[in-house]
PDB file of C-alpha atoms in Angstrom:
ATOM      1  CA  MET A 165       3.956  39.515 -83.727  1.00  0.00           C
ATOM      2  CA  THR A 166       7.643  38.729 -84.053  1.00  0.00           C
ATOM      3  CA  GLN A 167       8.620  35.188 -85.030  1.00  0.00           C
ATOM      4  CA  ALA A 168       9.443  32.915 -82.078  1.00  0.00           C
ATOM      5  CA  LEU A 169      13.110  32.884 -81.097  1.00  0.00           C
ATOM      6  CA  ALA A 170      15.199  29.993 -79.836  1.00  0.00           C
ATOM      7  CA  PHE A 171      17.173  30.007 -76.618  1.00  0.00           C
ATOM      8  CA  PRO A 172      19.940  27.682 -75.398  1.00  0.00           C
ATOM      9  CA  SER A 173      19.030  24.354 -73.839  1.00  0.00           C
ATOM     10  CA  PRO A 174      21.228  21.737 -72.154  1.00  0.00           C
ATOM     11  CA  TYR A 175      20.963  19.697 -75.376  1.00  0.00           C
ATOM     12  CA  SER A 176      21.922  22.429 -77.837  1.00  0.00           C
ATOM     13  CA  VAL A 177      25.519  22.823 -76.615  1.00  0.00           C
ATOM     14  CA  PRO A 178      28.469  20.385 -76.516  1.00  0.00           C
ATOM     15  CA  SER A 179      28.329  19.851 -72.746  1.00  0.00           C
ATOM     16  CA  LEU A 180      26.396  20.765 -69.628  1.00  0.00           C
ATOM     17  CA  GLU A 181      29.360  22.849 -68.443  1.00  0.00           C
ATOM     18  CA  SER A 182      29.163  24.900 -71.636  1.00  0.00           C
ATOM     19  CA  TYR A 183      25.461  25.459 -71.103  1.00  0.00           C
ATOM     20  CA  ILE A 184      25.932  26.602 -67.500  1.00  0.00           C
ATOM     21  CA  HIS A 185      28.740  28.953 -68.544  1.00  0.00           C
ATOM     22  CA  THR A 186      26.512  30.369 -71.287  1.00  0.00           C
ATOM     23  CA  VAL A 187      23.488  31.062 -69.112  1.00  0.00           C
ATOM     24  CA  ASN A 188      25.577  32.544 -66.312  1.00  0.00           C
ATOM     25  CA  SER A 189      27.088  35.013 -68.786  1.00  0.00           C
ATOM     26  CA  LEU A 190      23.694  36.269 -69.964  1.00  0.00           C
ATOM     27  CA  PRO A 191      22.840  39.769 -68.661  1.00  0.00           C
ATOM     28  CA  MET A 192      20.388  40.153 -65.808  1.00  0.00           C
ATOM     29  CA  LEU A 193      17.517  42.629 -66.037  1.00  0.00           C
ATOM     30  CA  THR A 194      16.961  45.696 -63.913  1.00  0.00           C
ATOM     31  CA  PRO A 195      13.510  46.071 -62.305  1.00  0.00           C
ATOM     32  CA  ASP A 196      12.572  48.737 -64.876  1.00  0.00           C
ATOM     33  CA  GLU A 197      13.705  46.578 -67.813  1.00  0.00           C
ATOM     34  CA  GLU A 198      11.728  43.610 -66.473  1.00  0.00           C
ATOM     35  CA  LEU A 199       8.638  45.775 -65.984  1.00  0.00           C
ATOM     36  CA  ASN A 200       8.782  47.152 -69.525  1.00  0.00           C
ATOM     37  CA  LEU A 201       9.312  43.715 -71.051  1.00  0.00           C
ATOM     38  CA  GLY A 202       6.476  42.258 -68.988  1.00  0.00           C
ATOM     39  CA  ARG A 203       4.131  44.994 -70.155  1.00  0.00           C
ATOM     40  CA  ARG A 204       5.099  44.424 -73.795  1.00  0.00           C
ATOM     41  CA  LEU A 205       4.437  40.715 -73.438  1.00  0.00           C
ATOM     42  CA  LYS A 206       1.096  41.158 -71.705  1.00  0.00           C
ATOM     43  CA  ALA A 207      -0.201  43.914 -73.974  1.00  0.00           C
ATOM     44  CA  ASP A 208       1.116  42.824 -77.367  1.00  0.00           C
ATOM     45  CA  ASN A 209       2.089  39.161 -76.884  1.00  0.00           C
ATOM     46  CA  ASP A 210       5.614  40.279 -77.823  1.00  0.00           C
ATOM     47  CA  VAL A 211       7.680  37.121 -78.351  1.00  0.00           C
ATOM     48  CA  GLU A 212      10.979  39.030 -78.258  1.00  0.00           C
ATOM     49  CA  ALA A 213      10.068  40.343 -74.802  1.00  0.00           C
ATOM     50  CA  ALA A 214       9.239  36.811 -73.619  1.00  0.00           C
ATOM     51  CA  HIS A 215      12.504  35.542 -75.092  1.00  0.00           C
ATOM     52  CA  THR A 216      14.523  38.143 -73.167  1.00  0.00           C
ATOM     53  CA  LEU A 217      12.670  37.407 -69.918  1.00  0.00           C
ATOM     54  CA  VAL A 218      13.367  33.683 -70.270  1.00  0.00           C
ATOM     55  CA  LEU A 219      17.036  34.180 -71.166  1.00  0.00           C
ATOM     56  CA  SER A 220      17.702  36.390 -68.180  1.00  0.00           C
ATOM     57  CA  HIS A 221      16.323  33.791 -65.769  1.00  0.00           C
ATOM     58  CA  LEU A 222      17.895  30.585 -67.122  1.00  0.00           C
ATOM     59  CA  ARG A 223      20.579  30.811 -64.436  1.00  0.00           C
ATOM     60  CA  VAL A 224      17.825  30.622 -61.812  1.00  0.00           C
ATOM     61  CA  VAL A 225      16.710  27.260 -63.224  1.00  0.00           C
ATOM     62  CA  VAL A 226      20.282  25.930 -63.047  1.00  0.00           C
ATOM     63  CA  ASN A 227      20.543  26.924 -59.386  1.00  0.00           C
ATOM     64  CA  ILE A 228      17.217  25.320 -58.501  1.00  0.00           C
ATOM     65  CA  ALA A 229      17.976  22.121 -60.451  1.00  0.00           C
ATOM     66  CA  ARG A 230      21.173  21.646 -58.439  1.00  0.00           C
ATOM     67  CA  GLY A 231      19.018  20.985 -55.409  1.00  0.00           C
ATOM     68  CA  TYR A 232      17.637  17.817 -57.011  1.00  0.00           C
ATOM     69  CA  THR A 233      20.905  16.046 -57.841  1.00  0.00           C
ATOM     70  CA  GLY A 234      20.353  13.471 -55.075  1.00  0.00           C
ATOM     71  CA  TYR A 235      17.647  11.606 -56.990  1.00  0.00           C
ATOM     72  CA  GLY A 236      19.960  10.007 -59.555  1.00  0.00           C
ATOM     73  CA  LEU A 237      18.476  11.788 -62.581  1.00  0.00           C
ATOM     74  CA  PRO A 238      20.538  13.555 -65.271  1.00  0.00           C
ATOM     75  CA  GLN A 239      21.188  17.193 -64.414  1.00  0.00           C
ATOM     76  CA  ALA A 240      20.502  18.233 -68.011  1.00  0.00           C
ATOM     77  CA  ASP A 241      17.043  16.670 -67.833  1.00  0.00           C
ATOM     78  CA  LEU A 242      16.278  18.444 -64.559  1.00  0.00           C
ATOM     79  CA  ILE A 243      17.344  21.770 -66.056  1.00  0.00           C
ATOM     80  CA  GLN A 244      15.286  21.216 -69.199  1.00  0.00           C
ATOM     81  CA  GLU A 245      12.173  20.464 -67.163  1.00  0.00           C
ATOM     82  CA  GLY A 246      12.838  23.538 -65.043  1.00  0.00           C
ATOM     83  CA  ASN A 247      13.113  25.609 -68.212  1.00  0.00           C
ATOM     84  CA  ILE A 248       9.627  24.449 -69.184  1.00  0.00           C
ATOM     85  CA  GLY A 249       8.379  25.694 -65.828  1.00  0.00           C
ATOM     86  CA  LEU A 250      10.151  29.012 -66.396  1.00  0.00           C
ATOM     87  CA  MET A 251       8.450  29.464 -69.767  1.00  0.00           C
ATOM     88  CA  LYS A 252       5.068  28.745 -68.182  1.00  0.00           C
ATOM     89  CA  ALA A 253       5.817  31.359 -65.525  1.00  0.00           C
ATOM     90  CA  VAL A 254       6.819  33.972 -68.102  1.00  0.00           C
ATOM     91  CA  LYS A 255       3.597  33.327 -70.032  1.00  0.00           C
ATOM     92  CA  ARG A 256       1.528  33.934 -66.878  1.00  0.00           C
ATOM     93  CA  PHE A 257       3.610  36.809 -65.465  1.00  0.00           C
ATOM     94  CA  ASP A 258       1.669  39.959 -64.575  1.00  0.00           C
ATOM     95  CA  PRO A 259       4.105  42.890 -64.183  1.00  0.00           C
ATOM     96  CA  GLU A 260       1.456  45.093 -62.556  1.00  0.00           C
ATOM     97  CA  ARG A 261       1.304  42.995 -59.389  1.00  0.00           C
ATOM     98  CA  GLY A 262       4.573  44.445 -58.139  1.00  0.00           C
ATOM     99  CA  VAL A 263       6.260  41.050 -57.793  1.00  0.00           C
ATOM    100  CA  ARG A 264       9.578  40.301 -59.509  1.00  0.00           C
ATOM    101  CA  LEU A 265       9.488  37.509 -62.067  1.00  0.00           C
ATOM    102  CA  VAL A 266      12.075  35.447 -60.196  1.00  0.00           C
ATOM    103  CA  SER A 267       9.803  35.199 -57.130  1.00  0.00           C
ATOM    104  CA  PHE A 268       6.852  34.173 -59.286  1.00  0.00           C
ATOM    105  CA  ALA A 269       8.840  31.732 -61.440  1.00  0.00           C
ATOM    106  CA  VAL A 270      10.368  29.700 -58.600  1.00  0.00           C
ATOM    107  CA  HIS A 271       7.047  27.936 -57.974  1.00  0.00           C
ATOM    108  CA  TRP A 272       6.603  26.956 -61.621  1.00  0.00           C
ATOM    109  CA  ILE A 273      10.213  25.806 -62.011  1.00  0.00           C
ATOM    110  CA  ARG A 274      10.062  23.599 -58.934  1.00  0.00           C
ATOM    111  CA  ALA A 275       6.647  22.217 -59.874  1.00  0.00           C
ATOM    112  CA  GLU A 276       7.917  20.982 -63.255  1.00  0.00           C
ATOM    113  CA  ILE A 277      11.048  19.455 -61.712  1.00  0.00           C
ATOM    114  CA  HIS A 278       8.965  17.782 -58.993  1.00  0.00           C
ATOM    115  CA  GLU A 279       6.701  16.182 -61.580  1.00  0.00           C
ATOM    116  CA  PHE A 280       9.697  14.986 -63.586  1.00  0.00           C
ATOM    117  CA  VAL A 281      11.337  13.408 -60.527  1.00  0.00           C
ATOM    118  CA  LEU A 282       8.121  11.687 -59.507  1.00  0.00           C
ATOM    119  CA  ARG A 283       7.556  10.344 -63.032  1.00  0.00           C
ATOM    120  CA  ASN A 284      11.029   8.917 -63.321  1.00  0.00           C
ATOM    121  CA  TRP A 285      12.275   7.903 -59.882  1.00  0.00           C
ATOM    122  CA  ARG A 286      11.174   4.296 -59.462  1.00  0.00           C
ATOM    123  CA  LEU A 287      11.288   4.237 -55.641  1.00  0.00           C
ATOM    124  CA  VAL A 288       8.628   6.894 -55.138  1.00  0.00           C
ATOM    125  CA  LYS A 289       5.496   4.826 -55.508  1.00  0.00           C
ATOM    126  CA  ILE A 290       4.070   6.060 -52.187  1.00  0.00           C
ATOM    127  CA  ALA A 291       4.183   9.724 -53.229  1.00  0.00           C
ATOM    128  CA  THR A 292       0.683   9.739 -54.654  1.00  0.00           C
ATOM    129  CA  THR A 293      -0.959  12.573 -52.691  1.00  0.00           C
ATOM    130  CA  LYS A 294      -0.003  16.222 -52.355  1.00  0.00           C
ATOM    131  CA  ALA A 295       1.018  15.696 -48.727  1.00  0.00           C
ATOM    132  CA  GLN A 296       3.153  12.649 -49.583  1.00  0.00           C
ATOM    133  CA  ARG A 297       4.877  14.554 -52.377  1.00  0.00           C
ATOM    134  CA  LYS A 298       5.650  17.329 -49.917  1.00  0.00           C
ATOM    135  CA  LEU A 299       7.091  14.708 -47.575  1.00  0.00           C
ATOM    136  CA  PHE A 300       9.219  13.209 -50.351  1.00  0.00           C
ATOM    137  CA  PHE A 301      10.830  16.516 -51.278  1.00  0.00           C
ATOM    138  CA  ASN A 302      11.230  17.846 -47.716  1.00  0.00           C
ATOM    139  CA  LEU A 303      12.346  14.814 -45.730  1.00  0.00           C
ATOM    140  CA  ARG A 304      16.059  15.256 -46.405  1.00  0.00           C
ATOM    141  CA  SER A 305      16.115  18.980 -45.669  1.00  0.00           C
ATOM    142  CA  MET A 306      14.116  18.547 -42.441  1.00  0.00           C
ATOM    143  CA  LYS A 307      16.421  15.894 -41.003  1.00  0.00           C
ATOM    144  CA  THR A 308      18.868  17.317 -38.465  1.00  0.00           C
ATOM    145  CA  GLY A 309      21.467  14.554 -38.759  1.00  0.00           C
ATOM    146  CA  HIS A 310      22.585  11.578 -40.839  1.00  0.00           C
ATOM    147  CA  GLY A 311      21.120   8.894 -38.586  1.00  0.00           C
ATOM    148  CA  HIS A 312      17.594   7.520 -38.447  1.00  0.00           C
ATOM    149  CA  LEU A 313      14.782   9.750 -37.283  1.00  0.00           C
ATOM    150  CA  SER A 314      13.781   9.578 -33.641  1.00  0.00           C
ATOM    151  CA  HIS A 315      10.190   8.921 -32.594  1.00  0.00           C
ATOM    152  CA  GLU A 316       9.769  12.590 -31.675  1.00  0.00           C
ATOM    153  CA  GLU A 317      11.182  13.764 -35.032  1.00  0.00           C
ATOM    154  CA  ILE A 318       8.831  11.444 -36.917  1.00  0.00           C
ATOM    155  CA  GLN A 319       5.832  12.753 -34.994  1.00  0.00           C
ATOM    156  CA  ASN A 320       6.818  16.380 -35.587  1.00  0.00           C
ATOM    157  CA  MET A 321       7.397  15.851 -39.327  1.00  0.00           C
ATOM    158  CA  ALA A 322       4.099  14.039 -39.716  1.00  0.00           C
ATOM    159  CA  LYS A 323       2.284  16.899 -37.997  1.00  0.00           C
ATOM    160  CA  GLN A 324       4.033  19.617 -40.049  1.00  0.00           C
ATOM    161  CA  LEU A 325       3.493  17.896 -43.393  1.00  0.00           C
ATOM    162  CA  GLY A 326       0.019  16.509 -42.813  1.00  0.00           C
ATOM    163  CA  VAL A 327       0.847  12.807 -43.216  1.00  0.00           C
ATOM    164  CA  LYS A 328       0.758   9.771 -40.957  1.00  0.00           C
ATOM    165  CA  PRO A 329       3.857   8.944 -38.855  1.00  0.00           C
ATOM    166  CA  GLU A 330       4.009   5.557 -40.604  1.00  0.00           C
ATOM    167  CA  GLU A 331       4.340   7.354 -43.956  1.00  0.00           C
ATOM    168  CA  VAL A 332       7.304   9.341 -42.656  1.00  0.00           C
ATOM    169  CA  THR A 333       8.944   6.118 -41.495  1.00  0.00           C
ATOM    170  CA  GLU A 334       8.279   4.330 -44.800  1.00  0.00           C
ATOM    171  CA  MET A 335       9.565   7.239 -46.874  1.00  0.00           C
ATOM    172  CA  GLU A 336      12.733   7.471 -44.803  1.00  0.00           C
ATOM    173  CA  THR A 337      13.280   3.744 -45.286  1.00  0.00           C
ATOM    174  CA  ARG A 338      12.849   4.056 -49.054  1.00  0.00           C
ATOM    175  CA  LEU A 339      15.193   7.029 -49.319  1.00  0.00           C
ATOM    176  CA  SER A 340      17.903   5.484 -47.168  1.00  0.00           C
ATOM    177  CA  GLY A 341      17.456   1.867 -48.254  1.00  0.00           C
ATOM    178  CA  GLN A 342      20.310   1.954 -50.770  1.00  0.00           C
ATOM    179  CA  ASP A 343      22.756   2.609 -47.919  1.00  0.00           C
ATOM    180  CA  ILE A 344      22.085  -0.831 -46.386  1.00  0.00           C
ATOM    181  CA  SER A 345      24.388  -3.677 -47.376  1.00  0.00           C
ATOM    182  CA  LEU A 346      22.585  -7.008 -47.449  1.00  0.00           C
ATOM    183  CA  GLU A 347      25.609  -9.072 -48.486  1.00  0.00           C
ATOM    184  CA  PRO A 348      28.528 -10.221 -46.270  1.00  0.00           C
ATOM    185  CA  VAL A 349      31.009  -7.363 -45.884  1.00  0.00           C
ATOM    186  CA  GLY A 350      34.143  -9.191 -44.688  1.00  0.00           C
ATOM    187  CA  ASP A 351      36.106 -12.446 -44.558  1.00  0.00           C
ATOM    188  CA  ASP A 352      35.921 -12.915 -40.783  1.00  0.00           C
ATOM    189  CA  GLU A 353      33.724 -15.698 -39.443  1.00  0.00           C
ATOM    190  CA  GLU A 354      31.408 -13.236 -37.681  1.00  0.00           C
ATOM    191  CA  TYR A 355      30.664 -11.635 -41.055  1.00  0.00           C
ATOM    192  CA  HIS A 356      30.108 -14.940 -42.859  1.00  0.00           C
ATOM    193  CA  TYR A 357      26.373 -14.233 -43.102  1.00  0.00           C
ATOM    194  CA  GLY A 358      24.992 -10.899 -44.208  1.00  0.00           C
ATOM    195  CA  PRO A 359      21.546  -9.544 -43.243  1.00  0.00           C
ATOM    196  CA  ILE A 360      20.100 -11.073 -46.407  1.00  0.00           C
ATOM    197  CA  ALA A 361      20.529 -14.547 -44.873  1.00  0.00           C
ATOM    198  CA  PHE A 362      18.039 -13.704 -42.116  1.00  0.00           C
ATOM    199  CA  LEU A 363      15.290 -12.129 -44.194  1.00  0.00           C
ATOM    200  CA  ALA A 364      12.087 -14.166 -44.171  1.00  0.00           C
ATOM    201  CA  ASP A 365       9.841 -14.269 -47.201  1.00  0.00           C
ATOM    202  CA  PRO A 366       6.249 -13.451 -46.100  1.00  0.00           C
ATOM    203  CA  HIS A 367       4.922 -14.890 -49.367  1.00  0.00           C
ATOM    204  CA  ALA A 368       6.503 -18.327 -49.251  1.00  0.00           C
ATOM    205  CA  GLU A 369       3.326 -20.346 -49.745  1.00  0.00           C
ATOM    206  CA  PRO A 370       3.319 -22.277 -53.062  1.00  0.00           C
ATOM    207  CA  ASP A 371       0.182 -20.583 -54.388  1.00  0.00           C
ATOM    208  CA  GLN A 372       1.612 -17.158 -53.577  1.00  0.00           C
ATOM    209  CA  GLN A 373       4.897 -18.046 -55.249  1.00  0.00           C
ATOM    210  CA  LEU A 374       3.063 -19.171 -58.387  1.00  0.00           C
ATOM    211  CA  GLU A 375       1.019 -15.965 -58.384  1.00  0.00           C
ATOM    212  CA  ALA A 376       4.160 -13.842 -58.041  1.00  0.00           C
ATOM    213  CA  GLU A 377       5.924 -15.753 -60.814  1.00  0.00           C
ATOM    214  CA  GLU A 378       2.924 -15.368 -63.125  1.00  0.00           C
ATOM    215  CA  SER A 379       2.729 -11.647 -62.355  1.00  0.00           C
ATOM    216  CA  GLU A 380       6.420 -11.235 -63.107  1.00  0.00           C
ATOM    217  CA  ARG A 381       6.054 -13.204 -66.339  1.00  0.00           C
ATOM    218  CA  MET A 382       3.194 -10.974 -67.454  1.00  0.00           C
ATOM    219  CA  ARG A 383       5.234  -7.855 -66.703  1.00  0.00           C
ATOM    220  CA  SER A 384       8.172  -9.256 -68.646  1.00  0.00           C
ATOM    221  CA  ASP A 385       5.933 -10.203 -71.568  1.00  0.00           C
ATOM    222  CA  GLY A 386       4.376  -6.739 -71.491  1.00  0.00           C
ATOM    223  CA  MET A 387       7.791  -5.097 -71.556  1.00  0.00           C
ATOM    224  CA  LYS A 388       8.905  -7.286 -74.468  1.00  0.00           C
ATOM    225  CA  LEU A 389       5.721  -6.530 -76.382  1.00  0.00           C
ATOM    226  CA  ALA A 390       6.139  -2.802 -75.778  1.00  0.00           C
ATOM    227  CA  LEU A 391       9.786  -2.862 -76.889  1.00  0.00           C
ATOM    228  CA  ASP A 392       8.918  -4.878 -79.988  1.00  0.00           C
ATOM    229  CA  SER A 393       6.425  -2.196 -80.982  1.00  0.00           C
ATOM    230  CA  LEU A 394       9.196   0.404 -81.311  1.00  0.00           C
ATOM    231  CA  ASP A 395      11.297   1.119 -84.347  1.00  0.00           C
ATOM    232  CA  ASP A 396      14.992   0.200 -84.152  1.00  0.00           C
ATOM    233  CA  ARG A 397      16.184   3.686 -83.204  1.00  0.00           C
ATOM    234  CA  SER A 398      13.567   4.189 -80.502  1.00  0.00           C
ATOM    235  CA  ARG A 399      14.258   0.768 -79.036  1.00  0.00           C
ATOM    236  CA  ARG A 400      17.996   1.427 -78.981  1.00  0.00           C
ATOM    237  CA  ILE A 401      17.410   4.728 -77.153  1.00  0.00           C
ATOM    238  CA  ILE A 402      15.098   3.179 -74.531  1.00  0.00           C
ATOM    239  CA  GLU A 403      17.418   0.237 -73.898  1.00  0.00           C
ATOM    240  CA  ALA A 404      20.499   2.487 -73.628  1.00  0.00           C
ATOM    241  CA  ARG A 405      18.780   5.028 -71.385  1.00  0.00           C
ATOM    242  CA  TRP A 406      16.598   2.861 -69.122  1.00  0.00           C
ATOM    243  CA  LEU A 407      17.409  -0.851 -69.347  1.00  0.00           C
ATOM    244  CA  MET A 408      21.177  -0.918 -68.777  1.00  0.00           C
ATOM    245  CA  GLU A 409      22.247  -2.292 -65.407  1.00  0.00           C
ATOM    246  CA  LYS A 410      24.961   0.367 -65.228  1.00  0.00           C
ATOM    247  CA  ASP A 411      26.560   3.096 -67.349  1.00  0.00           C
ATOM    248  CA  SER A 412      23.346   4.130 -69.070  1.00  0.00           C
ATOM    249  CA  ALA A 413      23.835   6.386 -72.088  1.00  0.00           C
ATOM    250  CA  THR A 414      23.349  10.144 -71.897  1.00  0.00           C
ATOM    251  CA  LEU A 415      21.325  12.145 -74.389  1.00  0.00           C
ATOM    252  CA  HIS A 416      24.556  13.547 -75.810  1.00  0.00           C
ATOM    253  CA  ASP A 417      26.008  10.024 -76.244  1.00  0.00           C
ATOM    254  CA  LEU A 418      23.008   8.964 -78.302  1.00  0.00           C
ATOM    255  CA  ALA A 419      22.928  12.249 -80.184  1.00  0.00           C
ATOM    256  CA  SER A 420      26.460  11.524 -81.395  1.00  0.00           C
ATOM    257  CA  GLU A 421      25.541   7.934 -82.269  1.00  0.00           C
ATOM    258  CA  PHE A 422      22.571   8.939 -84.431  1.00  0.00           C
ATOM    259  CA  SER A 423      23.983  12.274 -85.684  1.00  0.00           C
ATOM    260  CA  VAL A 424      21.054  14.311 -84.376  1.00  0.00           C
ATOM    261  CA  SER A 425      20.645  16.835 -81.571  1.00  0.00           C
ATOM    262  CA  ALA A 426      20.277  15.803 -77.938  1.00  0.00           C
ATOM    263  CA  GLU A 427      16.900  17.521 -77.912  1.00  0.00           C
ATOM    264  CA  ARG A 428      15.765  15.265 -80.773  1.00  0.00           C
ATOM    265  CA  ILE A 429      16.862  12.198 -78.784  1.00  0.00           C
ATOM    266  CA  ARG A 430      14.848  13.455 -75.807  1.00  0.00           C
ATOM    267  CA  GLN A 431      11.762  13.860 -78.008  1.00  0.00           C
ATOM    268  CA  ILE A 432      12.119  10.347 -79.429  1.00  0.00           C
ATOM    269  CA  GLU A 433      12.618   8.952 -75.924  1.00  0.00           C
ATOM    270  CA  GLN A 434       9.501  10.640 -74.522  1.00  0.00           C
ATOM    271  CA  LYS A 435       7.367   9.493 -77.456  1.00  0.00           C
ATOM    272  CA  ALA A 436       8.647   5.927 -77.108  1.00  0.00           C
ATOM    273  CA  LEU A 437       8.010   5.855 -73.350  1.00  0.00           C
ATOM    274  CA  GLN A 438       4.455   7.076 -73.859  1.00  0.00           C
ATOM    275  CA  LYS A 439       3.825   4.407 -76.498  1.00  0.00           C
ATOM    276  CA  MET A 440       5.217   1.695 -74.215  1.00  0.00           C
ATOM    277  CA  LYS A 441       3.127   2.918 -71.309  1.00  0.00           C
ATOM    278  CA  THR A 442      -0.020   2.723 -73.420  1.00  0.00           C
ATOM    279  CA  ILE A 443       0.752  -0.804 -74.656  1.00  0.00           C
ATOM    280  CA  MET A 444       1.683  -2.125 -71.219  1.00  0.00           C
ATOM    281  CA  GLY A 445      -1.397  -0.517 -69.680  1.00  0.00           C
ATOM    282  CA  ALA A 446      -3.611  -2.149 -72.279  1.00  0.00           C
ATOM    283  CA  GLY A 447      -1.979  -5.501 -71.618  1.00  0.00           C
ATOM    284  CA  ALA A 448      -2.513  -5.197 -67.865  1.00  0.00           C
ATOM    285  CA  THR A 449      -6.255  -4.647 -68.317  1.00  0.00           C
ATOM    286  CA  ALA A 450      -6.726  -7.329 -70.964  1.00  0.00           C
TER     287      ALA A 450
END
């Protein structure tokens, strides 16, 4: 079997624009070429055939990843996760079924991107079941306007997606919550108080306040313990990527800082996050 070959990733080129230009310039395969390559891969585990199949479909991943830009995650990360899905699809592709690879791969590409979004988007804590995940990723596309959903729309969505109407309402609130301004928005007297001034705290009892403060302290201590367990480079990467209030660093920024590839930074980041998750989980059960 031929030695494994590399293919471009969003982290192996100077910029995302360069990557997109590169993959869009790669030749597409004819149905006969795809069939022959698929047969070579299936019969002989031909790595060169797999490499060509992946290369010719990288542009598909870019197009799919563009549909997930509204979740505030780096486009390069979305593309990289989609590429993983593409490689899984190529590995499982059966050319004898009469289905083009692109049709088969779309499912795998989207599945990997979905998992990445759900792992990293902090607002999606309710998306824990298959139906709720479907709701999360379809709510925006199913809405017919920019306003809030009507009662009839909520009922119809709930029925189509197999969730409760209350879950549709809660998800819509979570997705649109950042558009609400809680602070005063003007200097006029009628705007002196913003909505935040009229929000009641349902947990205002002293014992509940103490419990909340203790819980927050434990989370903070757990985070500090997890960060302290990292080496200096890993800690710098986590803080720059996840703990900045604004202007978080990109993989390319950190790659330049440490004189390594962006892909290496991504690997260090993922390993550090997993280590922190393990430490914080152990602390929560102690």
